[in-house]
CSV table of C-alpha atoms in Angstrom, one decimal:
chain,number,residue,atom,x,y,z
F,1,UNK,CA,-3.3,14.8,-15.1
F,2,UNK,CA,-2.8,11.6,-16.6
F,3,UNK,CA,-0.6,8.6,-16.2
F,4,UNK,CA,0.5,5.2,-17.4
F,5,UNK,CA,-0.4,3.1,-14.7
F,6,UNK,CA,-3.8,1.9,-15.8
F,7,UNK,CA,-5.1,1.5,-12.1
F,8,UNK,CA,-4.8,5.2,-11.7
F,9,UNK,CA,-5.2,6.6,-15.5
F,10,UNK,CA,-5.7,10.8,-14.2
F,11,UNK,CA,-3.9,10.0,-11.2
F,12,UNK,CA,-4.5,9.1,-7.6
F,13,UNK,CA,-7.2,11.0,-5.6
F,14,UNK,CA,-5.2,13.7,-3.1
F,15,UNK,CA,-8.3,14.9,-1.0
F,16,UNK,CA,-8.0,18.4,-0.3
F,17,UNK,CA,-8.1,20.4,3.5
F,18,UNK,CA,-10.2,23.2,1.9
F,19,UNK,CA,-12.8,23.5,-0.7
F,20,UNK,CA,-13.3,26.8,-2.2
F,21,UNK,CA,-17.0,27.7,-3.3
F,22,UNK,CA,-15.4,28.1,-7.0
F,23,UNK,CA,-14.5,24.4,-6.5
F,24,UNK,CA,-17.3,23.0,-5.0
F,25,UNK,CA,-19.1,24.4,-7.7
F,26,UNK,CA,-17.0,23.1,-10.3
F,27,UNK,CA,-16.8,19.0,-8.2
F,28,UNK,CA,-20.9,19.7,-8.2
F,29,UNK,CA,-20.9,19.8,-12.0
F,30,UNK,CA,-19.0,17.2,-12.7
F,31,UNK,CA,-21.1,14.7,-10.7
F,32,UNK,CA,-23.8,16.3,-12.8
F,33,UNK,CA,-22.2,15.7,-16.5
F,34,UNK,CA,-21.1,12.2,-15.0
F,35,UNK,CA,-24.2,10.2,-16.5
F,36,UNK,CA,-23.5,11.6,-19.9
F,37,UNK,CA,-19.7,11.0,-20.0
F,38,UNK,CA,-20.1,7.3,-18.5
F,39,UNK,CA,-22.7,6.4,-21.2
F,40,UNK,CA,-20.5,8.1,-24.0
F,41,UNK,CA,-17.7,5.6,-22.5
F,42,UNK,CA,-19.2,2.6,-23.3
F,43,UNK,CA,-21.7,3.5,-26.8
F,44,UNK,CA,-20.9,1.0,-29.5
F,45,UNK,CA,-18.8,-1.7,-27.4
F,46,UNK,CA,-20.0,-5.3,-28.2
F,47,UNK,CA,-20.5,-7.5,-25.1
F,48,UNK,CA,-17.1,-8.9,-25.8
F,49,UNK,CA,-15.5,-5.3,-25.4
F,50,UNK,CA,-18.5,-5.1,-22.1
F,51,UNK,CA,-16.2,-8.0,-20.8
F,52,UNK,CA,-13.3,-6.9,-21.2
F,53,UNK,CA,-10.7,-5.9,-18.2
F,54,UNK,CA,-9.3,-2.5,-18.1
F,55,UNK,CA,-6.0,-3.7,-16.8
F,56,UNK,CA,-4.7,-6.9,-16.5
F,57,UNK,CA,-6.7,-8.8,-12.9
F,58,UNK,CA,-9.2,-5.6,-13.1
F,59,UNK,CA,-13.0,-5.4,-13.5
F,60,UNK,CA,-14.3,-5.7,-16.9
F,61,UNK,CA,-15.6,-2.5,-18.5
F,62,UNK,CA,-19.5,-3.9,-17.5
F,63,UNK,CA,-18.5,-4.3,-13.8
F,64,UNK,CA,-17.1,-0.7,-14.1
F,65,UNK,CA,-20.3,1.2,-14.9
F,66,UNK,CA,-22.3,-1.5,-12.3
F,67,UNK,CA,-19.3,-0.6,-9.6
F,68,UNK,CA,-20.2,3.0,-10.2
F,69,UNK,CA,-24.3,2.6,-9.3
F,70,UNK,CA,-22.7,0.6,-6.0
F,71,UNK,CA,-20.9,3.5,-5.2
F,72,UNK,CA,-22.8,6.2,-6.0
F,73,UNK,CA,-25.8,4.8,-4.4
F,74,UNK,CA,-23.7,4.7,-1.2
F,75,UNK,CA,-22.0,8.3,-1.8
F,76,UNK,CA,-25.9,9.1,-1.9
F,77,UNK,CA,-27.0,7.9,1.4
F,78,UNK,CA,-23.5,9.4,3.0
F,79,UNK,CA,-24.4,13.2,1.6
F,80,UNK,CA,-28.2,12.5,3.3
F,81,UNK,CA,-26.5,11.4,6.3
F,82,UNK,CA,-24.2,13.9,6.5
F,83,UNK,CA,-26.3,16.6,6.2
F,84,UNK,CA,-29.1,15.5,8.8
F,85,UNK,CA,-26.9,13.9,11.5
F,86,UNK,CA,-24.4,15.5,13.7
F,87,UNK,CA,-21.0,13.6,12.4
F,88,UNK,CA,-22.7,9.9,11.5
F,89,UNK,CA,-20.5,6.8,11.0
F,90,UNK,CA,-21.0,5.9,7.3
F,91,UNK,CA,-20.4,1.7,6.6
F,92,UNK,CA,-17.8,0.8,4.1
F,93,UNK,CA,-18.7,-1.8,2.1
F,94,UNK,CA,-16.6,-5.1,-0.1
F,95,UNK,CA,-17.3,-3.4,-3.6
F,96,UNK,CA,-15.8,-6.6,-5.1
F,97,UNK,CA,-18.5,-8.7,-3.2
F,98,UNK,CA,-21.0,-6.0,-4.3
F,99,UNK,CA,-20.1,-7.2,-7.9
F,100,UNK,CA,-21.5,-10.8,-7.6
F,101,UNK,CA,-25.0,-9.8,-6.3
F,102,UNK,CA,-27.8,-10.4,-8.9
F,103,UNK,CA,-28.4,-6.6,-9.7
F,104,UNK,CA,-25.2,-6.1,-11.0
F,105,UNK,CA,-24.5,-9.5,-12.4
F,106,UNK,CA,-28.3,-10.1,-14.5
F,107,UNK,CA,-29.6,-6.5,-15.2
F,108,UNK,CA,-28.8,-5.2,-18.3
F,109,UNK,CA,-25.8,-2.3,-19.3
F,110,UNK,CA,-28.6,0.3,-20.2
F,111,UNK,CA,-30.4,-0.5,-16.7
F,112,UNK,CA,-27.3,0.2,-14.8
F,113,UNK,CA,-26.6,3.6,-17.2
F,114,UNK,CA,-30.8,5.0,-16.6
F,115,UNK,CA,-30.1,4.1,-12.6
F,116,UNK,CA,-27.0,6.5,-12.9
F,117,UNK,CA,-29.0,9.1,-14.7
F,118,UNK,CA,-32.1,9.2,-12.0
F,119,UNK,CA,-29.2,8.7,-9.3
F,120,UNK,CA,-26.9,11.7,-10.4
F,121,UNK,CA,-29.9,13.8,-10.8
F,122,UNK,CA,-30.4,13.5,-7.1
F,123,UNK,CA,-26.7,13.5,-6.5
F,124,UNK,CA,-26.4,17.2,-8.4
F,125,UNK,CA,-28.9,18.4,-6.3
F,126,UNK,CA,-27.4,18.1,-3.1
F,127,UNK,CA,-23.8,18.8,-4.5
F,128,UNK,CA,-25.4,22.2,-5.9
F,129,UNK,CA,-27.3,22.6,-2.4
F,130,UNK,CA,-23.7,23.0,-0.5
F,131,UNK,CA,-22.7,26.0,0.5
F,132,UNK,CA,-19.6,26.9,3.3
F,133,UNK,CA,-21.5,25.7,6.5
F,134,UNK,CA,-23.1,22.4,4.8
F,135,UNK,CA,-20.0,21.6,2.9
F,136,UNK,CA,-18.1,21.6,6.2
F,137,UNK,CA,-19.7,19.3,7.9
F,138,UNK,CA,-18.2,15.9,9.0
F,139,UNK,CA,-18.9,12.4,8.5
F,140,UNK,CA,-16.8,9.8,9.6
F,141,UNK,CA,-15.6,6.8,7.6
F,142,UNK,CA,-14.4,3.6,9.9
F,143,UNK,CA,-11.2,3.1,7.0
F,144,UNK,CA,-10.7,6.6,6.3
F,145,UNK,CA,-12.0,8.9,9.2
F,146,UNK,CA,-12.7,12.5,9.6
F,147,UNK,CA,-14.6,13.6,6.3
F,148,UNK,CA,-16.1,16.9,5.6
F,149,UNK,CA,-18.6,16.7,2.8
F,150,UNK,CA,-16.7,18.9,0.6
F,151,UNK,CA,-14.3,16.0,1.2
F,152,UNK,CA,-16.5,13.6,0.1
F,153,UNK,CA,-18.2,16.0,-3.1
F,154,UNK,CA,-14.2,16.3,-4.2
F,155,UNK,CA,-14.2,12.0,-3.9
F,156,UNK,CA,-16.8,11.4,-6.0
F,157,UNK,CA,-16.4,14.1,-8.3
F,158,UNK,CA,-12.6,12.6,-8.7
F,159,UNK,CA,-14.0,8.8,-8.6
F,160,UNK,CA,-16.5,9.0,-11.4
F,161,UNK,CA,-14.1,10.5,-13.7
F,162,UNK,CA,-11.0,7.8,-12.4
F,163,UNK,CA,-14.0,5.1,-14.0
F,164,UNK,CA,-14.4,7.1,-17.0
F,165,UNK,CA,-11.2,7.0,-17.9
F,166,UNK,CA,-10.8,3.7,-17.0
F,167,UNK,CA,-12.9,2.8,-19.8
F,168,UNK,CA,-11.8,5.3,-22.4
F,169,UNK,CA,-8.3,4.4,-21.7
F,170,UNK,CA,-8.7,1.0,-22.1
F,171,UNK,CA,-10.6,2.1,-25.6
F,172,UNK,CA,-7.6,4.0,-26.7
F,173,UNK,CA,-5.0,1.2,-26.1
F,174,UNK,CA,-7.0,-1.2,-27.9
F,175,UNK,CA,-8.1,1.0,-30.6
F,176,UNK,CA,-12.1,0.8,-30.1
């Protein structure tokens, strides 16, 4: 699905009650193939196009791909916790303030892009490690609650995508 509002270019994430093992395979896959479609997002943009917006009072394209290391990292440490405590408490975090720490504001575009790699690799393997009893256990979020990890594999699996196109819409409307 795709729309016109460029916060939500494939739509807005609808989490969903049950997660078949066809889908979890299919979520697990594309947090897999993430990597390569984030890098393929940004190859040949200048560092003006790098600091470009996607929408008008959004991040640039840069802040993007470092937002997606932020959030990733944490989706990693909420699988781990999820699957070796019974129902843990996971910490949001201010993604914005996130944004104006030193990793994400000095290091360069291909750092953040080889972190996503060796991060998704990791990532993959616990998606593909989820089966009906692992996938349903629960985690809970203090700002969104009850969470099953299937939950959570559907969220990122819809998130890295939503940056994707982010970027490649923003490319289309501009003609880059």
């Amino acid at each position: 699905m795709t729309t016109t509002d460029p916060r939500y270019p494939i739509g807005p994430f609808t989490p969903p009650t049950r997660v078949s093992p066809a889908e979890r395979a299919a979520f697990a896959d594309r947090i897999g193939r993430l990597p390569e479609r984030l890098r393929a997002s940004v190859v040949g943009l200048n560092d003006a196009q790098l600091d470009t917006p996607y929408r008008d009072g959004g991040w640039t394209v840069r802040q993007v791909v470092h937002h997606v290391c932020d959030s990733h990292l944490n989706a990693l440490i909420r699988f781990k916790l999820g699957l070796t405590e019974e129902r843990p408490v996971v910490r949001p975090y201010d993604e914005n303030t996130w944004l104006t720490t030193a990793d994400a504001t000095e290091t360069s575009l291909e750092d953040a892009l080889a972190f996503v790699d060796t991060l998704h690799r990791r990532l993959a393997a616990i998606a593909h490690s989820l089966d009906d009893v692992r996938g349903a256990r629960e985690l809970v979020h203090p700002e969104s609650g009850v969470l099953t990890l299937d939950q959570l594999l559907a969220t990122y699996a819809w998130h890295g995508d939503h940056h994707v196109a982010h970027i490649t819409s923003l490319r289309e409307r501009c003609g880059w």
